[in-house]
PDB file of C-alpha atoms (C1' of nucleotides) in Angstrom:
ATOM      1  CA  MET A   1       0.000   0.000   0.000  1.00  0.00           C
ATOM      2  CA  ALA A   2       1.721   3.143  -1.225  1.00  0.00           C
ATOM      3  CA  ARG A   3       1.402   6.644   0.133  1.00  0.00           C
ATOM      4  CA  PRO A   4      -1.189   8.831  -1.688  1.00  0.00           C
ATOM      5  CA  LEU A   5       0.177  10.860  -4.583  1.00  0.00           C
ATOM      6  CA  SER A   6       0.951  14.418  -3.501  1.00  0.00           C
ATOM      7  CA  MET A   7      -0.745  17.553  -4.813  1.00  0.00           C
ATOM      8  CA  ARG A   8       2.507  18.247  -6.646  1.00  0.00           C
ATOM      9  CA  PHE A   9       1.995  15.170  -8.823  1.00  0.00           C
ATOM     10  CA  PHE A  10      -1.227  16.624 -10.194  1.00  0.00           C
ATOM     11  CA  GLN A  11      -0.037  20.191 -10.662  1.00  0.00           C
ATOM     12  CA  ARG A  12       1.714  19.454 -13.965  1.00  0.00           C
ATOM     13  CA  ASP A  13       0.948  19.200 -17.666  1.00  0.00           C
ATOM     14  CA  THR A  14      -2.478  17.572 -17.949  1.00  0.00           C
ATOM     15  CA  SER A  15      -1.624  15.099 -20.729  1.00  0.00           C
ATOM     16  CA  GLN A  16       1.416  13.975 -18.783  1.00  0.00           C
ATOM     17  CA  VAL A  17      -0.650  13.456 -15.648  1.00  0.00           C
ATOM     18  CA  ALA A  18      -3.164  11.442 -17.679  1.00  0.00           C
ATOM     19  CA  ARG A  19      -0.326   9.170 -18.882  1.00  0.00           C
ATOM     20  CA  ASP A  20       1.285   8.898 -15.461  1.00  0.00           C
ATOM     21  CA  LEU A  21      -1.997   7.930 -13.800  1.00  0.00           C
ATOM     22  CA  LEU A  22      -2.105   4.678 -15.777  1.00  0.00           C
ATOM     23  CA  GLY A  23      -1.161   1.837 -13.457  1.00  0.00           C
ATOM     24  CA  CYS A  24      -1.865   3.880 -10.323  1.00  0.00           C
ATOM     25  CA  THR A  25      -4.510   2.790  -7.821  1.00  0.00           C
ATOM     26  CA  LEU A  26      -7.664   4.818  -7.197  1.00  0.00           C
ATOM     27  CA  VAL A  27      -8.848   4.321  -3.607  1.00  0.00           C
ATOM     28  CA  HIS A  28     -12.093   5.294  -1.894  1.00  0.00           C
ATOM     29  CA  ILE A  29     -12.476   4.347   1.759  1.00  0.00           C
ATOM     30  CA  VAL A  30     -16.147   3.716   2.536  1.00  0.00           C
ATOM     31  CA  LYS A  31     -17.182   2.790   6.074  1.00  0.00           C
ATOM     32  CA  GLY A  32     -13.579   1.931   6.877  1.00  0.00           C
ATOM     33  CA  LYS A  33     -13.194  -0.395   3.897  1.00  0.00           C
ATOM     34  CA  ARG A  34     -10.903   0.148   0.935  1.00  0.00           C
ATOM     35  CA  LEU A  35     -12.558   0.069  -2.468  1.00  0.00           C
ATOM     36  CA  ALA A  36      -9.759   0.236  -5.003  1.00  0.00           C
ATOM     37  CA  GLY A  37      -8.847  -0.384  -8.610  1.00  0.00           C
ATOM     38  CA  ARG A  38      -5.950   0.005 -11.000  1.00  0.00           C
ATOM     39  CA  ILE A  39      -6.367   2.886 -13.436  1.00  0.00           C
ATOM     40  CA  VAL A  40      -6.236   1.538 -16.997  1.00  0.00           C
ATOM     41  CA  GLU A  41      -7.885   4.306 -19.058  1.00  0.00           C
ATOM     42  CA  THR A  42      -7.809   8.110 -18.777  1.00  0.00           C
ATOM     43  CA  GLU A  43      -8.670  11.214 -20.800  1.00  0.00           C
ATOM     44  CA  ALA A  44      -7.165  14.694 -20.581  1.00  0.00           C
ATOM     45  CA  TYR A  45      -9.378  17.804 -20.794  1.00  0.00           C
ATOM     46  CA  LEU A  46      -7.482  20.977 -21.553  1.00  0.00           C
ATOM     47  CA  GLY A  47      -9.640  23.781 -20.206  1.00  0.00           C
ATOM     48  CA  ALA A  48     -10.488  27.002 -22.003  1.00  0.00           C
ATOM     49  CA  LYS A  49      -8.881  26.025 -25.340  1.00  0.00           C
ATOM     50  CA  ASP A  50     -10.556  22.597 -25.482  1.00  0.00           C
ATOM     51  CA  ARG A  51     -14.049  22.573 -26.972  1.00  0.00           C
ATOM     52  CA  ALA A  52     -14.691  19.152 -25.396  1.00  0.00           C
ATOM     53  CA  ALA A  53     -13.992  20.444 -21.875  1.00  0.00           C
ATOM     54  CA  HIS A  54     -16.691  21.738 -19.551  1.00  0.00           C
ATOM     55  CA  THR A  55     -14.536  24.822 -19.004  1.00  0.00           C
ATOM     56  CA  PHE A  56     -14.166  25.624 -22.728  1.00  0.00           C
ATOM     57  CA  GLY A  57     -13.911  29.352 -23.300  1.00  0.00           C
ATOM     58  CA  GLY A  58     -13.318  29.920 -19.617  1.00  0.00           C
ATOM     59  CA  ARG A  59     -16.847  28.917 -18.643  1.00  0.00           C
ATOM     60  CA  HIS A  60     -17.127  29.387 -14.903  1.00  0.00           C
ATOM     61  CA  THR A  61     -20.479  28.011 -13.780  1.00  0.00           C
ATOM     62  CA  ASP A  62     -21.623  26.409 -10.557  1.00  0.00           C
ATOM     63  CA  ARG A  63     -21.140  22.880 -11.850  1.00  0.00           C
ATOM     64  CA  VAL A  64     -17.503  23.321 -12.875  1.00  0.00           C
ATOM     65  CA  ARG A  65     -16.404  25.290  -9.821  1.00  0.00           C
ATOM     66  CA  SER A  66     -14.086  22.545  -8.577  1.00  0.00           C
ATOM     67  CA  MET A  67     -12.206  22.469 -11.877  1.00  0.00           C
ATOM     68  CA  TYR A  68     -10.794  25.864 -10.907  1.00  0.00           C
ATOM     69  CA  LEU A  69      -9.287  24.461  -7.708  1.00  0.00           C
ATOM     70  CA  ALA A  70      -5.614  23.612  -7.548  1.00  0.00           C
ATOM     71  CA  GLY A  71      -4.462  20.315  -9.014  1.00  0.00           C
ATOM     72  CA  GLY A  72      -5.126  17.369  -6.701  1.00  0.00           C
ATOM     73  CA  HIS A  73      -8.835  17.941  -6.088  1.00  0.00           C
ATOM     74  CA  ALA A  74     -11.771  15.886  -7.335  1.00  0.00           C
ATOM     75  CA  TYR A  75     -14.189  17.107  -9.982  1.00  0.00           C
ATOM     76  CA  VAL A  76     -17.296  14.908  -9.973  1.00  0.00           C
ATOM     77  CA  TYR A  77     -20.167  15.751 -12.308  1.00  0.00           C
ATOM     78  CA  PHE A  78     -23.612  14.318 -12.959  1.00  0.00           C
ATOM     79  CA  VAL A  79     -24.602  13.438 -16.518  1.00  0.00           C
ATOM     80  CA  TYR A  80     -27.417  11.832 -18.524  1.00  0.00           C
ATOM     81  CA  GLY A  81     -29.716  12.278 -15.553  1.00  0.00           C
ATOM     82  CA  MET A  82     -28.328   9.215 -13.774  1.00  0.00           C
ATOM     83  CA  HIS A  83     -24.538   8.882 -13.873  1.00  0.00           C
ATOM     84  CA  TYR A  84     -21.513  10.380 -12.162  1.00  0.00           C
ATOM     85  CA  CYS A  85     -18.032  10.749 -13.634  1.00  0.00           C
ATOM     86  CA  PHE A  86     -14.841  11.259 -11.652  1.00  0.00           C
ATOM     87  CA  ASN A  87     -12.007  13.569 -12.673  1.00  0.00           C
ATOM     88  CA  VAL A  88      -8.761  14.643 -11.087  1.00  0.00           C
ATOM     89  CA  VAL A  89      -8.112  18.373 -11.377  1.00  0.00           C
ATOM     90  CA  THR A  90      -4.652  19.233 -12.723  1.00  0.00           C
ATOM     91  CA  ARG A  91      -2.378  22.307 -12.933  1.00  0.00           C
ATOM     92  CA  LYS A  92      -2.713  25.334 -10.658  1.00  0.00           C
ATOM     93  CA  PHE A  93      -5.571  27.244  -9.076  1.00  0.00           C
ATOM     94  CA  ASN A  94      -7.637  28.958 -11.809  1.00  0.00           C
ATOM     95  CA  GLU A  95      -6.262  26.711 -14.562  1.00  0.00           C
ATOM     96  CA  PRO A  96      -9.349  24.529 -15.100  1.00  0.00           C
ATOM     97  CA  GLU A  97      -7.959  21.346 -16.628  1.00  0.00           C
ATOM     98  CA  ALA A  98      -8.615  17.778 -15.507  1.00  0.00           C
ATOM     99  CA  VAL A  99      -8.182  14.076 -16.197  1.00  0.00           C
ATOM    100  CA  LEU A 100     -11.266  11.879 -16.507  1.00  0.00           C
ATOM    101  CA  ILE A 101     -10.756   8.387 -15.087  1.00  0.00           C
ATOM    102  CA  ARG A 102     -12.461   6.110 -17.611  1.00  0.00           C
ATOM    103  CA  ALA A 103     -11.745   2.575 -16.411  1.00  0.00           C
ATOM    104  CA  LEU A 104     -10.370   0.562 -13.507  1.00  0.00           C
ATOM    105  CA  GLN A 105      -9.259  -2.992 -12.995  1.00  0.00           C
ATOM    106  CA  PRO A 106     -10.899  -3.859  -9.634  1.00  0.00           C
ATOM    107  CA  LEU A 107      -8.369  -4.754  -6.929  1.00  0.00           C
ATOM    108  CA  GLU A 108      -9.855  -4.436  -3.424  1.00  0.00           C
ATOM    109  CA  GLY A 109     -13.395  -4.567  -2.070  1.00  0.00           C
ATOM    110  CA  LEU A 110     -14.779  -6.681  -4.904  1.00  0.00           C
ATOM    111  CA  GLU A 111     -17.698  -7.943  -2.812  1.00  0.00           C
ATOM    112  CA  ASP A 112     -18.849  -4.407  -2.055  1.00  0.00           C
ATOM    113  CA  MET A 113     -18.443  -3.434  -5.689  1.00  0.00           C
ATOM    114  CA  ARG A 114     -20.576  -6.336  -6.834  1.00  0.00           C
ATOM    115  CA  ARG A 115     -23.269  -5.345  -4.365  1.00  0.00           C
ATOM    116  CA  LYS A 116     -23.263  -1.721  -5.523  1.00  0.00           C
ATOM    117  CA  ARG A 117     -23.106  -2.528  -9.236  1.00  0.00           C
ATOM    118  CA  ARG A 118     -25.251  -5.617  -9.660  1.00  0.00           C
ATOM    119  CA  ALA A 119     -23.315  -6.254 -12.868  1.00  0.00           C
ATOM    120  CA  LYS A 120     -23.639  -9.500 -14.756  1.00  0.00           C
ATOM    121  CA  SER A 121     -19.894 -10.149 -14.645  1.00  0.00           C
ATOM    122  CA  ASP A 122     -16.844  -8.764 -12.881  1.00  0.00           C
ATOM    123  CA  ARG A 123     -15.647  -7.449 -16.227  1.00  0.00           C
ATOM    124  CA  ASP A 124     -18.442  -4.886 -16.069  1.00  0.00           C
ATOM    125  CA  LEU A 125     -17.670  -3.751 -12.502  1.00  0.00           C
ATOM    126  CA  ALA A 126     -15.582  -0.677 -13.353  1.00  0.00           C
ATOM    127  CA  ASN A 127     -14.821  -0.642 -17.100  1.00  0.00           C
ATOM    128  CA  GLY A 128     -16.472   2.729 -17.719  1.00  0.00           C
ATOM    129  CA  PRO A 129     -16.386   6.216 -16.171  1.00  0.00           C
ATOM    130  CA  ALA A 130     -19.837   5.973 -14.594  1.00  0.00           C
ATOM    131  CA  LYS A 131     -19.435   2.305 -13.704  1.00  0.00           C
ATOM    132  CA  LEU A 132     -16.319   2.925 -11.628  1.00  0.00           C
ATOM    133  CA  CYS A 133     -18.055   5.720  -9.733  1.00  0.00           C
ATOM    134  CA  GLU A 134     -20.894   3.396  -8.829  1.00  0.00           C
ATOM    135  CA  ALA A 135     -18.467   0.607  -7.898  1.00  0.00           C
ATOM    136  CA  LEU A 136     -16.419   2.868  -5.604  1.00  0.00           C
ATOM    137  CA  GLY A 137     -19.343   4.828  -4.178  1.00  0.00           C
ATOM    138  CA  ILE A 138     -18.251   8.113  -5.735  1.00  0.00           C
ATOM    139  CA  ASN A 139     -21.038  10.686  -6.033  1.00  0.00           C
ATOM    140  CA  ARG A 140     -21.816  14.386  -5.781  1.00  0.00           C
ATOM    141  CA  SER A 141     -20.574  14.525  -2.185  1.00  0.00           C
ATOM    142  CA  CYS A 142     -17.058  13.777  -3.471  1.00  0.00           C
ATOM    143  CA  ASP A 143     -17.003  16.838  -5.746  1.00  0.00           C
ATOM    144  CA  GLY A 144     -14.324  19.311  -4.694  1.00  0.00           C
ATOM    145  CA  LEU A 145     -12.629  16.991  -2.188  1.00  0.00           C
ATOM    146  CA  ALA A 146      -8.865  17.151  -1.852  1.00  0.00           C
ATOM    147  CA  LEU A 147      -7.353  13.802  -2.783  1.00  0.00           C
ATOM    148  CA  ASN A 148      -5.605  12.653   0.394  1.00  0.00           C
ATOM    149  CA  SER A 149      -5.946  10.218   3.270  1.00  0.00           C
ATOM    150  CA  GLU A 150      -8.042  12.672   5.325  1.00  0.00           C
ATOM    151  CA  THR A 151     -10.894  12.645   2.800  1.00  0.00           C
ATOM    152  CA  GLY A 152     -10.546   8.916   2.141  1.00  0.00           C
ATOM    153  CA  LEU A 153     -10.429   9.541  -1.612  1.00  0.00           C
ATOM    154  CA  PHE A 154      -6.954   9.416  -3.128  1.00  0.00           C
ATOM    155  CA  ILE A 155      -4.627   7.799  -5.641  1.00  0.00           C
ATOM    156  CA  GLU A 156      -1.597   5.621  -4.904  1.00  0.00           C
ATOM    157  CA  ALA A 157       1.477   5.447  -7.129  1.00  0.00           C
ATOM    158  CA  ALA A 158       1.965   2.517  -9.470  1.00  0.00           C
ATOM    159  CA  ARG A 159       4.067  -0.259  -7.981  1.00  0.00           C
ATOM    160  CA  ASN A 160       6.065  -0.637 -11.150  1.00  0.00           C
ATOM    161  CA  LYS A 161       6.983   1.935 -13.749  1.00  0.00           C
ATOM    162  CA  ILE A 162       4.754   1.632 -16.817  1.00  0.00           C
ATOM    163  CA  ALA A 163       6.780   1.243 -20.024  1.00  0.00           C
ATOM    164  CA  PRO A 164       5.831   3.955 -22.555  1.00  0.00           C
ATOM    165  CA  ASP A 165       5.153   1.352 -25.251  1.00  0.00           C
ATOM    166  CA  LEU A 166       2.364  -0.087 -23.103  1.00  0.00           C
ATOM    167  CA  ILE A 167       0.441   3.177 -23.422  1.00  0.00           C
ATOM    168  CA  VAL A 168      -1.873   3.726 -26.381  1.00  0.00           C
ATOM    169  CA  ALA A 169      -3.107   7.242 -27.231  1.00  0.00           C
ATOM    170  CA  GLY A 170      -6.221   7.938 -29.284  1.00  0.00           C
ATOM    171  CA  PRO A 171      -9.218  10.253 -29.694  1.00  0.00           C
ATOM    172  CA  ARG A 172     -11.521  10.806 -26.737  1.00  0.00           C
ATOM    173  CA  VAL A 173     -14.893   9.114 -26.408  1.00  0.00           C
ATOM    174  CA  GLY A 174     -18.265  10.803 -26.840  1.00  0.00           C
ATOM    175  CA  VAL A 175     -17.017  14.260 -27.793  1.00  0.00           C
ATOM    176  CA  ASP A 176     -18.002  14.379 -31.486  1.00  0.00           C
ATOM    177  CA  TYR A 177     -19.542  17.785 -30.885  1.00  0.00           C
ATOM    178  CA  ALA A 178     -16.116  19.280 -30.122  1.00  0.00           C
ATOM    179  CA  GLY A 179     -14.954  20.043 -33.675  1.00  0.00           C
ATOM    180  CA  GLU A 180     -11.206  19.720 -34.199  1.00  0.00           C
ATOM    181  CA  ALA A 181     -10.660  18.961 -30.512  1.00  0.00           C
ATOM    182  CA  ALA A 182     -12.611  15.723 -30.905  1.00  0.00           C
ATOM    183  CA  ALA A 183      -9.653  14.226 -32.785  1.00  0.00           C
ATOM    184  CA  TRP A 184      -6.942  15.270 -30.349  1.00  0.00           C
ATOM    185  CA  PRO A 185      -5.149  12.140 -29.028  1.00  0.00           C
ATOM    186  CA  LEU A 186      -5.927  12.746 -25.366  1.00  0.00           C
ATOM    187  CA  ARG A 187      -7.299   9.338 -24.456  1.00  0.00           C
ATOM    188  CA  PHE A 188      -4.784   6.977 -22.919  1.00  0.00           C
ATOM    189  CA  THR A 189      -5.148   3.264 -22.258  1.00  0.00           C
ATOM    190  CA  LEU A 190      -2.927   0.563 -20.844  1.00  0.00           C
ATOM    191  CA  LYS A 191      -2.506  -1.988 -23.618  1.00  0.00           C
ATOM    192  CA  ALA A 192      -4.519  -5.203 -23.107  1.00  0.00           C
ATOM    193  CA  LEU A 193      -5.767  -4.079 -19.705  1.00  0.00           C
ATOM    194  CA  ASN A 194      -8.493  -1.641 -20.656  1.00  0.00           C
ATOM    195  CA  LYS A 195     -11.401  -4.076 -20.787  1.00  0.00           C
TER     196      LYS A 195
ATOM    197  C1'  DT B   1     -38.685  30.286 -18.402  1.00  0.00           C
ATOM    198  C1'  DT B   2     -38.106  27.020 -22.210  1.00  0.00           C
ATOM    199  C1'  DG B   3     -36.042  23.458 -24.660  1.00  0.00           C
ATOM    200  C1'  DC B   4     -32.184  20.863 -26.191  1.00  0.00           C
ATOM    201  C1'  DC B   5     -28.806  17.530 -25.171  1.00  0.00           C
ATOM    202  C1'  DG B   6     -25.025  15.362 -22.655  1.00  0.00           C
ATOM    203  C1'  DA B   7     -17.050  13.381 -20.996  1.00  0.00           C
ATOM    204  C1'  DT B   8     -23.118   6.901 -20.257  1.00  0.00           C
ATOM    205  C1'  DT B   9     -25.056   2.526 -19.528  1.00  0.00           C
ATOM    206  C1'  DA B  10     -27.915  -1.452 -20.182  1.00  0.00           C
ATOM    207  C1'  DC B  11     -30.861  -3.941 -22.689  1.00  0.00           C
ATOM    208  C1'  DC B  12     -33.067  -4.891 -27.090  1.00  0.00           C
ATOM    209  C1'  DT B  13     -33.080  -7.054 -31.929  1.00  0.00           C
TER     210       DT B  13
ATOM    211  C1'  DG C   1     -26.289  -2.067 -34.428  1.00  0.00           C
ATOM    212  C1'  DG C   2     -30.206   0.809 -32.141  1.00  0.00           C
ATOM    213  C1'  DT C   3     -32.238   3.314 -28.362  1.00  0.00           C
ATOM    214  C1'  DA C   4     -34.667   4.227 -23.734  1.00  0.00           C
ATOM    215  C1'  DA C   5     -33.746   5.860 -19.255  1.00  0.00           C
ATOM    216  C1'  DT C   6     -33.745  10.298 -16.780  1.00  0.00           C
ATOM    217  C1'  DC C   7     -32.754  15.171 -15.270  1.00  0.00           C
ATOM    218  C1'  DG C   8     -29.578  18.990 -14.542  1.00  0.00           C
ATOM    219  C1'  DG C   9     -26.779  22.355 -16.964  1.00  0.00           C
ATOM    220  C1'  DC C  10     -26.636  25.749 -20.133  1.00  0.00           C
ATOM    221  C1'  DA C  11     -27.737  29.131 -23.600  1.00  0.00           C
ATOM    222  C1'  DA C  12     -31.301  31.261 -25.992  1.00  0.00           C
ATOM    223  C1'  DC C  13     -35.425  33.575 -25.792  1.00  0.00           C
TER     224       DC C  13
END
DNA sequence: TTGCCGATTACCT
DNA sequence: GGTAATCGGCAAC
């Protein structure tokens, strides 16, 4: 069990953070129990200049308030009337960029995850941005939390360094509306571990 | 105040 | 492959 990644880790270039998060462990402690999974898919969202980002054009609404926090906070939003998605805010205060966590390989607390998810198979426990939120009990109350051991929501460093050739970059999912930005290669997956 | 649509998922054919 | 579910955010009016 590694120490949680420091705020400094997140306050860097967003694409780099998205790459470096692959292989790390996302942990949510619920009622004293660790629910955790290995991060195997991420997407970078580049703020004001990125038409796919919620903060495109410097939009500063109530929903996206936590994206303006310093890197190392959680940005959790509600979508499609029923799902939550979890992001890690990157860069500095007032630089609203973030990394969406798109998929986990479940590691700890599988029984609790199965109970929360009621999925047909363990493959479907956390292989999607809204699925992993449900599996780990992440919801609106997690929005804006600092990622550290005090809040019980944090990320632990990868045990082993991930070789660059294990990382595949490609276009982001579900952002066809974003014009040129839709094609930017800001989606990162760990080869053969993303499903 | 209205109306469109979403950083998705699950279930259908 | 297609689409219902389900409702808040957002921009236009």
